[in-house]
Amino acid sequence: MTDWLRRRFHALPPPVRRRVRRLWLSAVPITQCALAAGVSWWIAVVIFDHPQPFFAPIAAVISLGLSLGKRWRRSAELVTGVVIGIIVGDLLISWIGSGTWQIILVVALAMTVAVVLDDGPIIPIQAASSAVLVATLLPPGEVGGVNRAIDALIGGLIGILIGALFPVNPAHRARRDAAGLLATMRDSSRRLAAGLRDMEEQEVFAALTAARGTQEAINTMRADMRGGKEVSAISPLYWGSRERLQRISATADPIDNAVRNFRIIARRALAMTQRREALHPDIVDIIDDLGEAFEILRAMMIAKPGEPPDQADAARVLRTIARKAKPELVANSSLAETAVMAEIRSLLVDMLMICGLGRSSAAATLR
């Protein structure tokens, strides 16, 4: 059944496949948000007897969201913003009345207080929206404003509780993000080598473009790694995964640095190709070998614990490539070729660090 579904999935047109994959990856966060919204509404209505506790489900959904990262912070920001808006709005509206200029003043003051307290994006918006509610819909000085703050607190807490009891697998998303980035670099390395062999400027430029287009994926990877550590901290189901999440998160900087170094290599290679300056064939072979290295790093990231390839397997492949990246290859080369080799060696250090080596140990691998 699984193989049949996989075949059907890959038979879909690429745009549809991307949307189906995006929906599949968001299925658990969507379920969390829906469940948290319903539960928080029920608690506010049944237990606290609030007649229209719309802030409770709103707070639950905002605190969870589709992103794993900073859920604690989002909940705290939401509740803080609501409280600021209600206090400022209630005090001012009871004194100056309601109207156009009163709304302008209340919103400006609520957002000012929020910005002074915190630089996050949620607090000022929630403070402003709560102040508007007080200025337009909620009678000042009555219990309704306090109830809205309680509803926001209920929603935020329920959101965190649902996220802890029914969590996304924190390691899965982080590993998937890293593997996707490494797959892109694998393909870019192979394409760059092919373009350099054939002196095809368009191929070299395509490899550079693909590497430049990874920044959003890098940001997503970092966010999911931070979110994964947060999930493993608050969810009892994943307390045993904290050490593993720490190791996965430690690859974020080396992966980011490796991508940046590859961009520099591709940019220098493009300039050489445009000048019709051929790169040493052995250096081109090393760039091609980087594709194999990125592939084993990708396989390492998605491998289950105890299954090959592991960090040692990937490090062996990289050490073999590092032995080829000898300074002697550019002993009598141009400045451009020497610069490419220097960046390749720096890239190899970053890739060895993805395998778990420290910077000094990785650098010592290259003579």
XYZ file of N, CA, C and O in Angstrom, residues 194-309:
464
model
N 30.120 19.556 -14.268
C 29.821 19.305 -15.680
C 29.979 20.585 -16.503
O 30.525 20.556 -17.615
N 29.519 21.706 -15.963
C 29.646 22.966 -16.681
C 31.091 23.386 -16.857
O 31.477 23.927 -17.901
N 31.928 23.130 -15.852
C 33.337 23.494 -15.944
C 34.077 22.604 -16.943
O 34.967 23.074 -17.663
N 33.720 21.332 -17.000
C 34.371 20.441 -17.958
C 34.070 20.860 -19.392
O 34.953 20.842 -20.258
N 32.819 21.231 -19.631
C 32.393 21.587 -20.986
C 32.514 23.076 -21.275
O 32.159 23.524 -22.370
N 32.970 23.844 -20.264
C 33.052 25.301 -20.389
C 31.708 25.882 -20.806
O 31.606 26.773 -21.642
N 30.645 25.365 -20.182
C 29.279 25.819 -20.456
C 28.887 26.854 -19.407
O 28.594 26.512 -18.251
N 28.872 28.102 -19.799
C 28.577 29.174 -18.857
C 27.190 29.041 -18.239
O 27.006 29.313 -17.047
N 26.210 28.609 -19.033
C 24.840 28.502 -18.540
C 24.723 27.443 -17.441
O 23.977 27.631 -16.462
N 25.456 26.350 -17.575
C 25.414 25.307 -16.558
C 26.043 25.791 -15.252
O 25.520 25.527 -14.156
N 27.160 26.496 -15.376
C 27.817 27.027 -14.182
C 26.904 28.046 -13.500
O 26.754 28.061 -12.272
N 26.273 28.897 -14.308
C 25.367 29.900 -13.755
C 24.162 29.238 -13.082
O 23.693 29.694 -12.027
N 23.657 28.143 -13.662
C 22.521 27.426 -13.074
C 22.896 26.839 -11.712
O 22.091 26.857 -10.769
N 24.120 26.320 -11.596
C 24.576 25.787 -10.306
C 24.657 26.893 -9.265
O 24.251 26.715 -8.105
N 25.166 28.056 -9.674
C 25.252 29.198 -8.762
C 23.858 29.669 -8.358
O 23.603 29.953 -7.171
N 22.944 29.718 -9.296
C 21.571 30.160 -9.008
C 20.892 29.232 -8.013
O 20.209 29.682 -7.087
N 21.080 27.925 -8.203
C 20.477 26.957 -7.273
C 21.021 27.146 -5.866
O 20.269 27.086 -4.880
N 22.332 27.376 -5.750
C 22.930 27.580 -4.423
C 22.446 28.882 -3.801
O 22.201 28.951 -2.594
N 22.293 29.914 -4.616
C 21.813 31.195 -4.097
C 20.360 31.120 -3.640
O 19.934 31.886 -2.777
N 19.604 30.200 -4.210
C 18.187 30.100 -3.885
C 17.878 29.284 -2.642
O 16.714 28.961 -2.386
N 18.904 28.952 -1.862
C 18.701 28.080 -0.700
C 18.478 28.840 0.604
O 18.265 28.210 1.637
N 18.527 30.180 0.572
C 18.485 30.911 1.832
C 17.192 30.671 2.598
O 17.193 30.523 3.824
N 16.070 30.641 1.890
C 14.797 30.378 2.575
C 14.801 29.000 3.218
O 14.306 28.824 4.341
N 15.369 28.011 2.504
C 15.453 26.664 3.071
C 16.355 26.640 4.295
O 16.087 25.918 5.266
N 17.437 27.421 4.272
C 18.323 27.502 5.435
C 17.583 28.101 6.626
O 17.681 27.613 7.759
N 16.828 29.164 6.375
C 16.063 29.796 7.458
C 15.032 28.832 8.038
O 14.840 28.767 9.262
N 14.364 28.074 7.156
C 13.389 27.080 7.618
C 14.067 26.002 8.449
O 13.557 25.587 9.497
N 15.220 25.542 7.970
C 15.962 24.511 8.713
C 16.323 24.997 10.110
O 16.126 24.286 11.102
N 16.841 26.204 10.203
C 17.214 26.739 11.508
C 15.997 26.867 12.419
O 16.053 26.540 13.613
N 14.871 27.356 11.863
C 13.658 27.512 12.662
C 13.152 26.163 13.156
O 12.745 26.023 14.317
N 13.175 25.157 12.283
C 12.692 23.840 12.693
C 13.634 23.177 13.688
O 13.189 22.417 14.559
N 14.921 23.449 13.579
C 15.853 22.903 14.567
C 15.626 23.543 15.930
O 15.621 22.857 16.957
N 15.415 24.864 15.944
C 15.095 25.519 17.212
C 13.770 25.006 17.765
O 13.631 24.753 18.968
N 12.783 24.865 16.875
C 11.492 24.361 17.313
C 11.569 22.932 17.808
O 10.885 22.557 18.770
N 12.399 22.115 17.155
C 12.568 20.739 17.599
C 13.144 20.659 19.000
O 12.707 19.845 19.819
N 14.122 21.519 19.299
C 14.686 21.546 20.651
C 13.637 21.981 21.664
O 13.586 21.467 22.786
N 12.765 22.915 21.247
C 11.707 23.366 22.146
C 10.704 22.251 22.412
O 10.289 22.036 23.557
N 10.323 21.511 21.358
C 9.392 20.390 21.523
C 9.992 19.335 22.441
O 9.314 18.806 23.330
N 11.266 19.020 22.244
C 11.898 17.988 23.084
C 12.029 18.444 24.530
O 12.170 17.617 25.432
N 11.963 19.759 24.756
C 12.051 20.264 26.124
C 10.711 20.216 26.847
O 10.662 19.961 28.056
N 9.587 20.432 26.111
C 8.291 20.518 26.780
C 7.453 19.249 26.642
O 6.512 19.055 27.411
N 7.771 18.404 25.680
C 6.961 17.205 25.473
C 7.605 15.986 26.129
O 8.720 15.599 25.760
N 6.926 15.348 27.082
C 7.495 14.150 27.718
C 7.773 13.026 26.718
O 8.651 12.197 26.960
N 7.032 13.015 25.609
C 7.223 11.954 24.620
C 8.598 12.007 23.978
O 9.089 10.993 23.453
N 9.235 13.178 23.981
C 10.508 13.335 23.280
C 11.637 13.791 24.199
O 12.647 14.299 23.724
N 11.470 13.615 25.498
C 12.563 13.962 26.401
C 13.809 13.131 26.113
O 14.928 13.610 26.281
N 13.605 11.914 25.657
C 14.753 11.065 25.347
C 15.476 11.462 24.073
O 16.546 10.932 23.784
N 14.902 12.393 23.287
C 15.508 12.806 22.024
C 16.346 14.074 22.148
O 16.840 14.580 21.139
N 16.493 14.597 23.370
C 17.172 15.885 23.519
C 18.616 15.834 23.016
O 19.070 16.743 22.318
N 19.334 14.771 23.368
C 20.737 14.682 22.949
C 20.841 14.584 21.431
O 21.702 15.217 20.806
N 19.929 13.811 20.839
C 19.949 13.679 19.385
C 19.619 15.011 18.707
O 20.240 15.391 17.713
N 18.633 15.726 19.249
C 18.277 17.031 18.693
C 19.438 18.005 18.818
O 19.662 18.846 17.945
N 20.199 17.876 19.902
C 21.361 18.740 20.083
C 22.393 18.483 18.994
O 22.981 19.426 18.443
N 22.600 17.214 18.660
C 23.565 16.882 17.605
C 23.078 17.378 16.250
O 23.865 17.900 15.450
N 21.787 17.199 15.991
C 21.246 17.668 14.708
C 21.351 19.186 14.616
O 21.755 19.737 13.579
N 21.008 19.875 15.690
C 21.058 21.339 15.689
C 22.481 21.853 15.507
O 22.687 22.939 14.952
N 23.458 21.072 15.965
C 24.859 21.493 15.834
C 25.311 21.532 14.378
O 26.354 22.131 14.071
N 24.545 20.910 13.465
C 24.924 20.923 12.045
C 24.439 22.179 11.330
O 24.816 22.405 10.175
N 23.635 22.993 11.978
C 23.036 24.155 11.293
C 24.106 25.114 10.779
O 24.104 25.497 9.598
N 25.030 25.517 11.652
C 26.071 26.463 11.236
C 26.987 25.876 10.165
O 27.266 26.551 9.153
N 27.508 24.644 10.332
C 28.351 24.086 9.261
C 27.623 23.955 7.917
O 28.227 24.210 6.870
N 26.342 23.568 7.933
C 25.599 23.478 6.670
C 25.465 24.854 6.038
O 25.692 25.036 4.826
N 25.106 25.840 6.836
C 24.988 27.210 6.341
C 26.317 27.689 5.766
O 26.380 28.253 4.655
N 27.405 27.461 6.494
C 28.721 27.888 6.017
C 29.139 27.149 4.755
O 29.773 27.731 3.860
N 28.798 25.856 4.673
C 29.136 25.083 3.480
C 28.423 25.645 2.253
O 29.011 25.758 1.167
N 27.159 25.986 2.409
C 26.410 26.561 1.290
C 27.032 27.890 0.865
O 27.189 28.171 -0.331
N 27.407 28.721 1.830
C 28.013 30.020 1.510
C 29.350 29.834 0.786
O 29.645 30.551 -0.186
N 30.148 28.877 1.247
C 31.422 28.631 0.571
C 31.211 28.105 -0.844
O 31.948 28.466 -1.769
N 30.200 27.252 -1.017
C 29.932 26.744 -2.360
C 29.509 27.880 -3.287
O 29.873 27.890 -4.471
N 28.729 28.822 -2.774
C 28.338 29.964 -3.603
C 29.569 30.733 -4.087
O 29.632 31.170 -5.247
N 30.533 30.897 -3.197
C 31.751 31.607 -3.587
C 32.494 30.825 -4.665
O 32.981 31.397 -5.655
N 32.597 29.504 -4.491
C 33.264 28.669 -5.498
C 32.560 28.807 -6.845
O 33.207 29.000 -7.888
N 31.238 28.706 -6.837
C 30.485 28.797 -8.089
C 30.618 30.178 -8.726
O 30.712 30.298 -9.955
N 30.644 31.220 -7.894
C 30.781 32.574 -8.439
C 32.154 32.772 -9.078
O 32.276 33.354 -10.156
N 33.195 32.278 -8.415
C 34.537 32.387 -8.996
C 34.649 31.533 -10.260
O 35.284 31.945 -11.244
N 34.041 30.346 -10.227
C 34.078 29.475 -11.403
C 33.341 30.112 -12.581
O 33.773 29.996 -13.738
N 32.242 30.800 -12.293
C 31.504 31.477 -13.362
C 32.360 32.572 -13.996
O 32.395 32.710 -15.231
N 33.055 33.335 -13.141
C 33.916 34.396 -13.680
C 35.020 33.802 -14.562
O 35.345 34.350 -15.629
N 35.608 32.676 -14.151
C 36.642 32.037 -14.960
C 36.077 31.538 -16.276
O 36.703 31.680 -17.332
N 34.867 30.955 -16.215
C 34.243 30.456 -17.443
C 33.948 31.595 -18.407
O 34.131 31.463 -19.627
N 33.487 32.708 -17.875
C 33.204 33.869 -18.724
C 34.464 34.399 -19.388
O 34.415 34.934 -20.500
N 35.608 34.259 -18.714
C 36.882 34.678 -19.304
C 37.502 33.585 -20.162
O 38.617 33.742 -20.664
N 36.793 32.457 -20.287
C 37.280 31.279 -21.019
C 38.592 30.772 -20.417
O 39.490 30.300 -21.109
N 38.662 30.845 -19.077
C 39.825 30.370 -18.344
C 39.484 29.026 -17.727
O 38.642 28.939 -16.824
N 40.113 27.972 -18.214
C 39.777 26.622 -17.762
C 40.360 26.355 -16.376
O 41.482 26.774 -16.059
N 39.582 25.627 -15.576
C 40.045 25.209 -14.256
C 40.795 23.890 -14.396
O 40.473 23.061 -15.259
N 41.793 23.678 -13.559
C 42.587 22.444 -13.596
C 41.647 21.232 -13.528
O 40.747 21.177 -12.672
N 41.828 20.240 -14.411
C 40.917 19.074 -14.430
C 40.818 18.364 -13.085
O 39.739 17.871 -12.717
N 41.928 18.283 -12.348
C 41.877 17.614 -11.046
C 40.988 18.386 -10.058
O 40.321 17.783 -9.211
N 40.983 19.713 -10.172
C 40.121 20.516 -9.292
C 38.663 20.320 -9.675
O 37.781 20.231 -8.807
N 38.409 20.223 -10.967
C 37.035 19.951 -11.420
C 36.574 18.592 -10.904
O 35.423 18.427 -10.479
N 37.479 17.601 -10.915
C 37.135 16.278 -10.377
C 36.792 16.366 -8.890
O 35.884 15.672 -8.401
N 37.524 17.195 -8.156
C 37.231 17.351 -6.729
C 35.841 17.953 -6.539
O 35.076 17.524 -5.659
N 35.492 18.947 -7.364
C 34.151 19.548 -7.276
C 33.091 18.497 -7.570
O 32.042 18.444 -6.909
N 33.378 17.620 -8.536
C 32.445 16.530 -8.827
C 32.343 15.582 -7.635
O 31.255 15.114 -7.279
N 33.483 15.298 -6.998
C 33.478 14.433 -5.815
C 32.651 15.045 -4.675
O 32.103 14.315 -3.839
N 32.593 16.376 -4.620
C 31.791 17.030 -3.583
C 30.323 16.609 -3.681
O 29.621 16.557 -2.678
N 29.880 16.317 -4.911
C 28.507 15.828 -5.060
C 28.290 14.529 -4.314
O 27.274 14.342 -3.636
N 29.276 13.615 -4.404
C 29.189 12.358 -3.645
C 29.213 12.626 -2.149
O 28.478 11.987 -1.375
N 30.044 13.597 -1.736
C 30.139 13.916 -0.307
C 28.824 14.495 0.210
O 28.360 14.138 1.302
N 28.229 15.413 -0.552
C 26.946 15.968 -0.139
C 25.867 14.880 -0.088
O 24.991 14.913 0.777
N 25.957 13.912 -0.987
C 24.966 12.836 -0.992
C 25.088 11.967 0.257
O 24.070 11.613 0.866
N 26.305 11.628 0.663
C 26.421 10.781 1.858
C 26.060 11.571 3.107
O 25.517 11.005 4.069
N 26.298 12.884 3.095
C 25.839 13.701 4.219
C 24.315 13.744 4.271
O 23.716 13.692 5.347
N 23.702 13.821 3.102
C 22.228 13.795 3.045
C 21.705 12.466 3.596
O 20.768 12.443 4.410
N 22.300 11.365 3.139
C 21.872 10.051 3.623
C 22.109 9.909 5.121
O 21.316 9.290 5.838
N 23.200 10.494 5.611
C 23.494 10.455 7.047
C 22.410 11.183 7.848
O 21.994 10.719 8.913
N 21.937 12.313 7.326
C 20.946 13.103 8.055
C 19.612 12.374 8.168
O 18.913 12.498 9.174
N 19.211 11.632 7.142
C 17.899 10.983 7.178
C 17.956 9.546 7.684
O 16.917 8.915 7.880
N 19.170 9.022 7.913
C 19.287 7.657 8.421
C 18.755 7.578 9.846
O 18.940 8.496 10.649
N 18.088 6.486 10.149
C 17.593 6.281 11.502
C 18.758 5.953 12.436
O 19.798 5.479 11.979
N 18.596 6.210 13.743
C 19.688 5.938 14.688
C 20.168 4.496 14.592
O 19.369 3.559 14.592
N 21.476 4.320 14.464
C 22.060 2.990 14.382
C 22.158 2.435 12.981
O 22.769 1.385 12.778
N 21.553 3.121 11.996
C 21.604 2.659 10.615
C 22.666 3.446 9.834
O 22.902 4.618 10.113
N 23.307 2.785 8.840
C 24.287 3.496 8.025
C 23.579 4.378 6.974
O 22.416 4.114 6.640
N 24.307 5.387 6.472
C 25.637 5.815 6.897
C 25.569 6.685 8.148
O 24.607 7.428 8.339
